[in-house]
């Protein structure tokens, strides 16, 4: 696992957007797995700016979703489908055809989960999967004690995650669905490159456990330790509880520029 400590969220967004741009230059039809939440917004803004400036052609990029609320209408402004279309697909100048996600409105949710789990490898597999992290260490919506081998499935949100996400629902926890579909941890680990961005002091404990703690289902993001190409980008605040922070800074400062993320 590579840990990169950046000054702030903007710097993290720029660094990851450049890695995504470099991937698209090598592989124009790359399948990019995107995450929701507030953390990845600087990445999407920086990538869209590169597209507008002509620094990268994203016209053949494909986008896939990590997770989805169950039961929200697809056109609800806070369904993750709507969020990803608004924050990623449209700003990159792509059409909804280039986008895939699990169907949170399906009558047979289990079948929808299995279909999405099969659709990802059928599309050639995810080239780069962006991840945020919940305050409890969740990735996607894999709450603590999710199996590290889990596949795309339905999960029940913890009270903490519903409280955290209520800000997207007028601050009203009652509007936050209880159930979600999420790529499983085993599914996420199949992506070729995992890139997790965490910013702010509120993520410092989860980051320290992810990077320096034991691999444990209690901290789902710690599964990144099992992946051969995982990059964790953190700002100074989110890095504040890392014991090896100086080592990570030293390693990155001395990394050859050609290596990229
Ligand atoms: N399912 C999403 C996660 O993918 C995201 O990482 C997390 C953190 O969100 P934020 O970046 O807003 O803190 O929120 C939700 O639970």
GROMACS .gro file of N, CA and C in nm, residues 40-200:
model
  483
   40UNK      N    1  -1.476   1.296  -0.269
   40UNK     CA    2  -1.417   1.290  -0.404
   40UNK      C    3  -1.448   1.410  -0.493
   41UNK      N    4  -1.529   1.506  -0.445
   41UNK     CA    5  -1.566   1.618  -0.533
   41UNK      C    6  -1.445   1.691  -0.594
   42UNK      N    7  -1.339   1.719  -0.516
   42UNK     CA    8  -1.223   1.787  -0.578
   42UNK      C    9  -1.159   1.704  -0.690
   43UNK      N   10  -1.172   1.571  -0.682
   43UNK     CA   11  -1.118   1.486  -0.791
   43UNK      C   12  -1.199   1.511  -0.918
   44UNK      N   13  -1.331   1.507  -0.904
   44UNK     CA   14  -1.417   1.521  -1.021
   44UNK      C   15  -1.403   1.660  -1.083
   45UNK      N   16  -1.390   1.761  -0.997
   45UNK     CA   17  -1.373   1.897  -1.050
   45UNK      C   18  -1.240   1.908  -1.125
   46UNK      N   19  -1.134   1.852  -1.067
   46UNK     CA   20  -1.001   1.861  -1.131
   46UNK      C   21  -0.999   1.782  -1.262
   47UNK      N   22  -1.065   1.666  -1.266
   47UNK     CA   23  -1.065   1.586  -1.389
   47UNK      C   24  -1.146   1.657  -1.499
   48UNK      N   25  -1.261   1.712  -1.461
   48UNK     CA   26  -1.343   1.783  -1.560
   48UNK      C   27  -1.267   1.905  -1.614
   49UNK      N   28  -1.190   1.970  -1.527
   49UNK     CA   29  -1.111   2.087  -1.572
   49UNK      C   30  -1.007   2.043  -1.674
   50UNK      N   31  -0.947   1.927  -1.652
   50UNK     CA   32  -0.847   1.877  -1.748
   50UNK      C   33  -0.912   1.847  -1.883
   51UNK      N   34  -1.033   1.792  -1.876
   51UNK     CA   35  -1.104   1.761  -2.001
   51UNK      C   36  -1.135   1.891  -2.076
   52UNK      N   37  -1.185   1.991  -2.003
   52UNK     CA   38  -1.219   2.119  -2.067
   52UNK      C   39  -1.095   2.186  -2.126
   53UNK      N   40  -0.981   2.168  -2.057
   53UNK     CA   41  -0.856   2.232  -2.104
   53UNK      C   42  -0.791   2.152  -2.218
   54UNK      N   43  -0.847   2.037  -2.251
   54UNK     CA   44  -0.791   1.955  -2.359
   54UNK      C   45  -0.668   1.876  -2.315
   55UNK      N   46  -0.646   1.866  -2.182
   55UNK     CA   47  -0.529   1.793  -2.133
   55UNK      C   48  -0.551   1.642  -2.138
   56UNK      N   49  -0.676   1.600  -2.147
   56UNK     CA   50  -0.707   1.458  -2.158
   56UNK      C   51  -0.841   1.443  -2.232
   57UNK      N   52  -0.850   1.337  -2.310
   57UNK     CA   53  -0.975   1.307  -2.380
   57UNK      C   54  -1.045   1.196  -2.302
   58UNK      N   55  -1.159   1.230  -2.243
   58UNK     CA   56  -1.231   1.130  -2.162
   58UNK      C   57  -1.352   1.075  -2.238
   59UNK      N   58  -1.360   1.103  -2.369
   59UNK     CA   59  -1.484   1.072  -2.441
   59UNK      C   60  -1.514   0.922  -2.449
   60UNK      N   61  -1.410   0.839  -2.430
   60UNK     CA   62  -1.436   0.694  -2.435
   60UNK      C   63  -1.436   0.629  -2.297
   61UNK      N   64  -1.423   0.712  -2.193
   61UNK     CA   65  -1.420   0.658  -2.056
   61UNK      C   66  -1.554   0.594  -2.023
   62UNK      N   67  -1.549   0.494  -1.938
   62UNK     CA   68  -1.672   0.433  -1.887
   62UNK      C   69  -1.671   0.447  -1.735
   63UNK      N   70  -1.788   0.467  -1.680
   63UNK     CA   71  -1.799   0.499  -1.538
   63UNK      C   72  -1.887   0.394  -1.471
   64UNK      N   73  -1.845   0.346  -1.353
   64UNK     CA   74  -1.933   0.255  -1.280
   64UNK      C   75  -1.942   0.295  -1.134
   65UNK      N   76  -2.055   0.259  -1.079
   65UNK     CA   77  -2.093   0.300  -0.945
   65UNK      C   78  -2.047   0.196  -0.843
   66UNK      N   79  -2.023   0.242  -0.722
   66UNK     CA   80  -1.978   0.155  -0.613
   66UNK      C   81  -2.097   0.100  -0.535
   67UNK      N   82  -2.197   0.184  -0.517
   67UNK     CA   83  -2.307   0.146  -0.428
   67UNK      C   84  -2.431   0.228  -0.460
   68UNK      N   85  -2.540   0.194  -0.395
   68UNK     CA   86  -2.668   0.261  -0.425
   68UNK      C   87  -2.764   0.241  -0.309
   69UNK      N   88  -2.848   0.338  -0.286
   69UNK     CA   89  -2.955   0.321  -0.188
   69UNK      C   90  -3.062   0.230  -0.246
   70UNK      N   91  -3.124   0.150  -0.160
   70UNK     CA   92  -3.235   0.066  -0.204
   70UNK      C   93  -3.365   0.144  -0.179
   71UNK      N   94  -3.447   0.147  -0.282
   71UNK     CA   95  -3.582   0.202  -0.265
   71UNK      C   96  -3.596   0.349  -0.303
   72UNK      N   97  -3.485   0.421  -0.324
   72UNK     CA   98  -3.500   0.559  -0.371
   72UNK      C   99  -3.529   0.554  -0.520
   73UNK      N  100  -3.625   0.630  -0.569
   73UNK     CA  101  -3.645   0.632  -0.714
   73UNK      C  102  -3.515   0.671  -0.784
   74UNK      N  103  -3.489   0.610  -0.902
   74UNK     CA  104  -3.363   0.635  -0.971
   74UNK      C  105  -3.341   0.785  -0.996
   75UNK      N  106  -3.451   0.861  -1.017
   75UNK     CA  107  -3.434   1.003  -1.045
   75UNK      C  108  -3.439   1.090  -0.920
   76UNK      N  109  -3.442   1.027  -0.801
   76UNK     CA  110  -3.432   1.105  -0.677
   76UNK      C  111  -3.297   1.177  -0.678
   77UNK      N  112  -3.290   1.304  -0.642
   77UNK     CA  113  -3.162   1.376  -0.652
   77UNK      C  114  -3.049   1.315  -0.570
   78UNK      N  115  -3.082   1.237  -0.465
   78UNK     CA  116  -2.977   1.178  -0.383
   78UNK      C  117  -2.956   1.029  -0.410
   79UNK      N  118  -3.028   0.973  -0.510
   79UNK     CA  119  -2.990   0.836  -0.548
   79UNK      C  120  -2.847   0.848  -0.599
   80UNK      N  121  -2.766   0.745  -0.577
   80UNK     CA  122  -2.626   0.757  -0.620
   80UNK      C  123  -2.617   0.761  -0.772
   81UNK      N  124  -2.717   0.702  -0.838
   81UNK     CA  125  -2.720   0.715  -0.984
   81UNK      C  126  -2.727   0.863  -1.024
   82UNK      N  127  -2.821   0.936  -0.962
   82UNK     CA  128  -2.835   1.079  -0.993
   82UNK      C  129  -2.709   1.155  -0.956
   83UNK      N  130  -2.651   1.121  -0.840
   83UNK     CA  131  -2.532   1.193  -0.794
   83UNK      C  132  -2.416   1.173  -0.892
   84UNK      N  133  -2.396   1.048  -0.935
   84UNK     CA  134  -2.284   1.019  -1.025
   84UNK      C  135  -2.307   1.082  -1.163
   85UNK      N  136  -2.432   1.079  -1.208
   85UNK     CA  137  -2.461   1.145  -1.337
   85UNK      C  138  -2.430   1.294  -1.327
   86UNK      N  139  -2.471   1.355  -1.216
   86UNK     CA  140  -2.455   1.500  -1.198
   86UNK      C  141  -2.310   1.541  -1.174
   87UNK      N  142  -2.239   1.460  -1.093
   87UNK     CA  143  -2.105   1.503  -1.050
   87UNK      C  144  -1.992   1.451  -1.140
   88UNK      N  145  -2.018   1.343  -1.214
   88UNK     CA  146  -1.910   1.282  -1.292
   88UNK      C  147  -1.945   1.273  -1.440
   89UNK      N  148  -2.054   1.204  -1.470
   89UNK     CA  149  -2.085   1.172  -1.610
   89UNK      C  150  -2.107   1.300  -1.692
   90UNK      N  151  -2.193   1.388  -1.643
   90UNK     CA  152  -2.221   1.510  -1.720
   90UNK      C  153  -2.101   1.604  -1.728
   91UNK      N  154  -2.032   1.633  -1.617
   91UNK     CA  155  -1.916   1.723  -1.627
   91UNK      C  156  -1.806   1.671  -1.720
   92UNK      N  157  -1.797   1.539  -1.735
   92UNK     CA  158  -1.695   1.485  -1.826
   92UNK      C  159  -1.745   1.482  -1.971
   93UNK      N  160  -1.867   1.525  -1.991
   93UNK     CA  161  -1.922   1.530  -2.127
   93UNK      C  162  -1.964   1.393  -2.177
   94UNK      N  163  -1.990   1.299  -2.084
   94UNK     CA  164  -2.030   1.163  -2.124
   94UNK      C  165  -2.182   1.152  -2.123
   95UNK      N  166  -2.231   1.044  -2.182
   95UNK     CA  167  -2.376   1.021  -2.181
   95UNK      C  168  -2.405   0.907  -2.083
   96UNK      N  169  -2.531   0.894  -2.041
   96UNK     CA  170  -2.565   0.785  -1.948
   96UNK      C  171  -2.531   0.647  -2.003
   97UNK      N  172  -2.513   0.632  -2.135
   97UNK     CA  173  -2.475   0.500  -2.191
   97UNK      C  174  -2.340   0.452  -2.140
   98UNK      N  175  -2.255   0.548  -2.102
   98UNK     CA  176  -2.119   0.511  -2.062
   98UNK      C  177  -2.114   0.477  -1.914
   99UNK      N  178  -2.230   0.462  -1.853
   99UNK     CA  179  -2.237   0.453  -1.708
   99UNK      C  180  -2.313   0.328  -1.664
  100UNK      N  181  -2.262   0.259  -1.564
  100UNK     CA  182  -2.336   0.144  -1.512
  100UNK      C  183  -2.340   0.146  -1.359
  101UNK      N  184  -2.449   0.094  -1.306
  101UNK     CA  185  -2.463   0.091  -1.159
  101UNK      C  186  -2.566  -0.012  -1.122
  102UNK      N  187  -2.572  -0.050  -0.994
  102UNK     CA  188  -2.672  -0.149  -0.950
  102UNK      C  189  -2.810  -0.084  -0.945
  103UNK      N  190  -2.912  -0.165  -0.966
  103UNK     CA  191  -3.050  -0.114  -0.971
  103UNK      C  192  -3.111  -0.118  -0.831
  104UNK      N  193  -3.114  -0.003  -0.767
  104UNK     CA  194  -3.168   0.004  -0.630
  104UNK      C  195  -3.320   0.003  -0.626
  105UNK      N  196  -3.382   0.001  -0.744
  105UNK     CA  197  -3.529   0.000  -0.748
  105UNK      C  198  -3.584  -0.138  -0.785
  106UNK      N  199  -3.493  -0.235  -0.806
  106UNK     CA  200  -3.537  -0.367  -0.854
  106UNK      C  201  -3.629  -0.434  -0.752
  107UNK      N  202  -3.726  -0.508  -0.803
  107UNK     CA  203  -3.813  -0.584  -0.713
  107UNK      C  204  -3.733  -0.696  -0.648
  108UNK      N  205  -3.650  -0.760  -0.729
  108UNK     CA  206  -3.564  -0.867  -0.676
  108UNK      C  207  -3.424  -0.809  -0.656
  109UNK      N  208  -3.401  -0.758  -0.536
  109UNK     CA  209  -3.276  -0.687  -0.508
  109UNK      C  210  -3.157  -0.783  -0.518
  110UNK      N  211  -3.175  -0.904  -0.467
  110UNK     CA  212  -3.066  -1.002  -0.471
  110UNK      C  213  -3.022  -1.028  -0.615
  111UNK      N  214  -3.121  -1.044  -0.704
  111UNK     CA  215  -3.087  -1.069  -0.845
  111UNK      C  216  -3.017  -0.947  -0.904
  112UNK      N  217  -3.058  -0.827  -0.864
  112UNK     CA  218  -2.993  -0.704  -0.914
  112UNK      C  219  -2.847  -0.698  -0.867
  113UNK      N  220  -2.824  -0.742  -0.744
  113UNK     CA  221  -2.686  -0.743  -0.690
  113UNK      C  222  -2.600  -0.840  -0.771
  114UNK      N  223  -2.654  -0.960  -0.792
  114UNK     CA  224  -2.576  -1.062  -0.864
  114UNK      C  225  -2.551  -1.017  -1.008
  115UNK      N  226  -2.650  -0.953  -1.068
  115UNK     CA  227  -2.634  -0.906  -1.206
  115UNK      C  228  -2.522  -0.802  -1.213
  116UNK      N  229  -2.518  -0.713  -1.116
  116UNK     CA  230  -2.414  -0.609  -1.119
  116UNK      C  231  -2.276  -0.670  -1.094
  117UNK      N  232  -2.270  -0.767  -1.006
  117UNK     CA  233  -2.144  -0.834  -0.976
  117UNK      C  234  -2.088  -0.904  -1.100
  118UNK      N  235  -2.180  -0.954  -1.185
  118UNK     CA  236  -2.135  -1.020  -1.310
  118UNK      C  237  -2.103  -0.917  -1.417
  119UNK      N  238  -2.173  -0.803  -1.413
  119UNK     CA  239  -2.157  -0.703  -1.519
  119UNK      C  240  -2.017  -0.640  -1.516
  120UNK      N  241  -1.958  -0.628  -1.398
  120UNK     CA  242  -1.827  -0.561  -1.389
  120UNK      C  243  -1.718  -0.640  -1.461
  121UNK      N  244  -1.699  -0.770  -1.431
  121UNK     CA  245  -1.599  -0.844  -1.508
  121UNK      C  246  -1.636  -0.856  -1.656
  122UNK      N  247  -1.767  -0.864  -1.684
  122UNK     CA  248  -1.808  -0.875  -1.826
  122UNK      C  249  -1.770  -0.748  -1.903
  123UNK      N  250  -1.759  -0.636  -1.831
  123UNK     CA  251  -1.719  -0.510  -1.895
  123UNK      C  252  -1.568  -0.494  -1.899
  124UNK      N  253  -1.496  -0.601  -1.861
  124UNK     CA  254  -1.350  -0.596  -1.866
  124UNK      C  255  -1.285  -0.568  -1.731
  125UNK      N  256  -1.367  -0.548  -1.628
  125UNK     CA  257  -1.315  -0.523  -1.494
  125UNK      C  258  -1.286  -0.375  -1.473
  126UNK      N  259  -1.287  -0.337  -1.348
  126UNK     CA  260  -1.265  -0.196  -1.313
  126UNK      C  261  -1.115  -0.167  -1.317
  127UNK      N  262  -1.077  -0.064  -1.391
  127UNK     CA  263  -0.934  -0.030  -1.401
  127UNK      C  264  -0.886   0.048  -1.279
  128UNK      N  265  -0.967   0.144  -1.237
  128UNK     CA  266  -0.929   0.223  -1.119
  128UNK      C  267  -1.055   0.248  -1.039
  129UNK      N  268  -1.054   0.207  -0.914
  129UNK     CA  269  -1.171   0.227  -0.827
  129UNK      C  270  -1.139   0.334  -0.723
  130UNK      N  271  -1.213   0.443  -0.729
  130UNK     CA  272  -1.200   0.546  -0.625
  130UNK      C  273  -1.279   0.503  -0.503
  131UNK      N  274  -1.226   0.535  -0.387
  131UNK     CA  275  -1.296   0.504  -0.263
  131UNK      C  276  -1.286   0.623  -0.168
  132UNK      N  277  -1.394   0.647  -0.095
  132UNK     CA  278  -1.386   0.734   0.022
  132UNK      C  279  -1.382   0.641   0.142
  133UNK      N  280  -1.399   0.695   0.259
  133UNK     CA  281  -1.403   0.609   0.378
  133UNK      C  282  -1.504   0.668   0.477
  134UNK      N  283  -1.583   0.582   0.536
  134UNK     CA  284  -1.678   0.627   0.638
  134UNK      C  285  -1.603   0.649   0.770
  135UNK      N  286  -1.664   0.721   0.861
  135UNK     CA  287  -1.597   0.745   0.990
  135UNK      C  288  -1.577   0.613   1.065
  136UNK      N  289  -1.658   0.511   1.031
  136UNK     CA  290  -1.642   0.380   1.095
  136UNK      C  291  -1.554   0.285   1.013
  137UNK      N  292  -1.488   0.340   0.911
  137UNK     CA  293  -1.396   0.258   0.832
  137UNK      C  294  -1.463   0.185   0.717
  138UNK      N  295  -1.588   0.220   0.684
  138UNK     CA  296  -1.651   0.147   0.574
  138UNK      C  297  -1.603   0.199   0.438
  139UNK      N  298  -1.602   0.108   0.341
  139UNK     CA  299  -1.578   0.145   0.201
  139UNK      C  300  -1.700   0.101   0.122
  140UNK      N  301  -1.736   0.181   0.019
  140UNK     CA  302  -1.866   0.159  -0.044
  140UNK      C  303  -1.967   0.173   0.069
  141UNK      N  304  -2.053   0.075   0.083
  141UNK     CA  305  -2.140   0.071   0.201
  141UNK      C  306  -2.114  -0.059   0.277
  142UNK      N  307  -1.991  -0.106   0.273
  142UNK     CA  308  -1.955  -0.226   0.349
  142UNK      C  309  -1.929  -0.184   0.493
  143UNK      N  310  -2.032  -0.200   0.573
  143UNK     CA  311  -2.023  -0.157   0.712
  143UNK      C  312  -1.933  -0.253   0.792
  144UNK      N  313  -1.889  -0.213   0.913
  144UNK     CA  314  -1.805  -0.300   0.994
  144UNK      C  315  -1.863  -0.441   1.006
  145UNK      N  316  -1.773  -0.538   0.998
  145UNK     CA  317  -1.805  -0.681   1.004
  145UNK      C  318  -1.856  -0.735   0.872
  146UNK      N  319  -1.843  -0.657   0.765
  146UNK     CA  320  -1.868  -0.712   0.631
  146UNK      C  321  -1.760  -0.816   0.604
  147UNK      N  322  -1.798  -0.924   0.539
  147UNK     CA  323  -1.698  -1.024   0.504
  147UNK      C  324  -1.595  -0.965   0.409
  148UNK      N  325  -1.470  -0.996   0.432
  148UNK     CA  326  -1.364  -0.945   0.344
  148UNK      C  327  -1.372  -1.012   0.207
  149UNK      N  328  -1.451  -1.119   0.195
  149UNK     CA  329  -1.468  -1.187   0.065
  149UNK      C  330  -1.604  -1.155   0.004
  150UNK      N  331  -1.675  -1.057   0.061
  150UNK     CA  332  -1.814  -1.034   0.017
  150UNK      C  333  -1.825  -0.989  -0.127
  151UNK      N  334  -1.939  -1.024  -0.186
  151UNK     CA  335  -1.973  -0.983  -0.323
  151UNK      C  336  -2.081  -0.874  -0.314
  152UNK      N  337  -2.119  -0.822  -0.429
  152UNK     CA  338  -2.224  -0.719  -0.432
  152UNK      C  339  -2.352  -0.776  -0.370
  153UNK      N  340  -2.407  -0.703  -0.276
  153UNK     CA  341  -2.523  -0.755  -0.200
  153UNK      C  342  -2.593  -0.641  -0.129
  154UNK      N  343  -2.704  -0.676  -0.066
  154UNK     CA  344  -2.778  -0.576   0.012
  154UNK      C  345  -2.718  -0.567   0.152
  155UNK      N  346  -2.708  -0.446   0.206
  155UNK     CA  347  -2.658  -0.426   0.342
  155UNK      C  348  -2.752  -0.332   0.416
  156UNK      N  349  -2.746  -0.342   0.548
  156UNK     CA  350  -2.822  -0.249   0.633
  156UNK      C  351  -2.724  -0.146   0.687
  157UNK      N  352  -2.759  -0.018   0.675
  157UNK     CA  353  -2.668   0.087   0.723
  157UNK      C  354  -2.668   0.094   0.876
  158UNK      N  355  -2.554   0.130   0.931
  158UNK     CA  356  -2.548   0.156   1.075
  158UNK      C  357  -2.613   0.291   1.103
  159UNK      N  358  -2.650   0.311   1.226
  159UNK     CA  359  -2.707   0.439   1.268
  159UNK      C  360  -2.607   0.552   1.239
  160UNK      N  361  -2.479   0.525   1.266
  160UNK     CA  362  -2.376   0.628   1.245
  160UNK      C  363  -2.371   0.674   1.099
  161UNK      N  364  -2.376   0.577   1.006
  161UNK     CA  365  -2.371   0.614   0.864
  161UNK      C  366  -2.496   0.691   0.825
  162UNK      N  367  -2.611   0.653   0.879
  162UNK     CA  368  -2.734   0.728   0.846
  162UNK      C  369  -2.726   0.869   0.902
  163UNK      N  370  -2.669   0.883   1.021
  163UNK     CA  371  -2.651   1.018   1.079
  163UNK      C  372  -2.556   1.098   0.989
  164UNK      N  373  -2.443   1.035   0.950
  164UNK     CA  374  -2.343   1.104   0.865
  164UNK      C  375  -2.406   1.149   0.732
  165UNK      N  376  -2.492   1.066   0.676
  165UNK     CA  377  -2.546   1.095   0.542
  165UNK      C  378  -2.674   1.178   0.545
  166UNK      N  379  -2.725   1.205   0.665
  166UNK     CA  380  -2.849   1.284   0.674
  166UNK      C  381  -2.830   1.423   0.614
  167UNK      N  382  -2.704   1.470   0.609
  167UNK     CA  383  -2.683   1.604   0.554
  167UNK      C  384  -2.723   1.614   0.407
  168UNK      N  385  -2.728   1.500   0.340
  168UNK     CA  386  -2.772   1.502   0.199
  168UNK      C  387  -2.925   1.494   0.187
  169UNK      N  388  -2.991   1.474   0.301
  169UNK     CA  389  -3.137   1.458   0.302
  169UNK      C  390  -3.199   1.564   0.394
  170UNK      N  391  -3.166   1.688   0.373
  170UNK     CA  392  -3.218   1.801   0.452
  170UNK      C  393  -3.191   1.783   0.601
  171UNK      N  394  -3.086   1.711   0.637
  171UNK     CA  395  -3.053   1.691   0.778
  171UNK      C  396  -3.152   1.598   0.849
  172UNK      N  397  -3.236   1.531   0.774
  172UNK     CA  398  -3.344   1.451   0.833
  172UNK      C  399  -3.310   1.301   0.821
  173UNK      N  400  -3.269   1.240   0.930
  173UNK     CA  401  -3.227   1.098   0.927
  173UNK      C  402  -3.341   1.007   0.881
  174UNK      N  403  -3.463   1.048   0.905
  174UNK     CA  404  -3.577   0.965   0.864
  174UNK      C  405  -3.582   0.944   0.714
  175UNK      N  406  -3.526   1.038   0.639
  175UNK     CA  407  -3.529   1.025   0.493
  175UNK      C  408  -3.415   0.937   0.440
  176UNK      N  409  -3.318   0.903   0.526
  176UNK     CA  410  -3.203   0.823   0.479
  176UNK      C  411  -3.246   0.677   0.476
  177UNK      N  412  -3.237   0.612   0.359
  177UNK     CA  413  -3.278   0.471   0.354
  177UNK      C  414  -3.198   0.385   0.454
  178UNK      N  415  -3.259   0.276   0.495
  178UNK     CA  416  -3.189   0.182   0.584
  178UNK      C  417  -3.106   0.082   0.503
  179UNK      N  418  -3.150   0.055   0.380
  179UNK     CA  419  -3.087  -0.052   0.303
  179UNK      C  420  -3.017   0.003   0.179
  180UNK      N  421  -2.911  -0.066   0.142
  180UNK     CA  422  -2.829  -0.023   0.028
  180UNK      C  423  -2.779  -0.146  -0.046
  181UNK      N  424  -2.738  -0.124  -0.170
  181UNK     CA  425  -2.664  -0.226  -0.245
  181UNK      C  426  -2.520  -0.175  -0.250
  182UNK      N  427  -2.425  -0.261  -0.222
  182UNK     CA  428  -2.286  -0.219  -0.234
  182UNK      C  429  -2.202  -0.328  -0.299
  183UNK      N  430  -2.108  -0.286  -0.382
  183UNK     CA  431  -2.007  -0.382  -0.425
  183UNK      C  432  -1.948  -0.441  -0.297
  184UNK      N  433  -1.926  -0.572  -0.295
  184UNK     CA  434  -1.867  -0.634  -0.178
  184UNK      C  435  -1.718  -0.602  -0.170
  185UNK      N  436  -1.659  -0.636  -0.058
  185UNK     CA  437  -1.515  -0.610  -0.044
  185UNK      C  438  -1.437  -0.698  -0.143
  186UNK      N  439  -1.482  -0.822  -0.158
  186UNK     CA  440  -1.417  -0.910  -0.257
  186UNK      C  441  -1.430  -0.854  -0.397
  187UNK      N  442  -1.546  -0.793  -0.427
  187UNK     CA  443  -1.568  -0.732  -0.558
  187UNK      C  444  -1.473  -0.613  -0.576
  188UNK      N  445  -1.467  -0.528  -0.476
  188UNK     CA  446  -1.381  -0.408  -0.483
  188UNK      C  447  -1.236  -0.448  -0.504
  189UNK      N  448  -1.195  -0.555  -0.436
  189UNK     CA  449  -1.053  -0.597  -0.444
  189UNK      C  450  -1.015  -0.647  -0.583
  190UNK      N  451  -1.115  -0.670  -0.670
  190UNK     CA  452  -1.084  -0.715  -0.807
  190UNK      C  453  -1.047  -0.601  -0.900
  191UNK      N  454  -1.071  -0.477  -0.858
  191UNK     CA  455  -1.030  -0.364  -0.943
  191UNK      C  456  -0.877  -0.364  -0.954
  192UNK      N  457  -0.827  -0.315  -1.067
  192UNK     CA  458  -0.680  -0.322  -1.088
  192UNK      C  459  -0.604  -0.225  -0.998
  193UNK      N  460  -0.664  -0.112  -0.968
  193UNK     CA  461  -0.598  -0.012  -0.883
  193UNK      C  462  -0.704   0.048  -0.791
  194UNK      N  463  -0.677   0.047  -0.663
  194UNK     CA  464  -0.768   0.109  -0.566
  194UNK      C  465  -0.707   0.240  -0.518
  195UNK      N  466  -0.786   0.346  -0.522
  195UNK     CA  467  -0.736   0.476  -0.477
  195UNK      C  468  -0.835   0.533  -0.376
  196UNK      N  469  -0.792   0.541  -0.252
  196UNK     CA  470  -0.879   0.592  -0.146
  196UNK      C  471  -0.835   0.733  -0.109
  197UNK      N  472  -0.930   0.824  -0.107
  197UNK     CA  473  -0.901   0.962  -0.062
  197UNK      C  474  -0.975   0.985   0.069
  198UNK      N  475  -0.902   1.038   0.167
  198UNK     CA  476  -0.964   1.073   0.296
  198UNK      C  477  -0.913   1.211   0.336
  199UNK      N  478  -1.005   1.297   0.374
  199UNK     CA  479  -0.965   1.431   0.414
  199UNK      C  480  -1.037   1.471   0.542
  200UNK      N  481  -0.971   1.551   0.622
  200UNK     CA  482  -1.032   1.605   0.744
  200UNK      C  483  -1.003   1.519   0.866
   0.00000   0.00000   0.00000
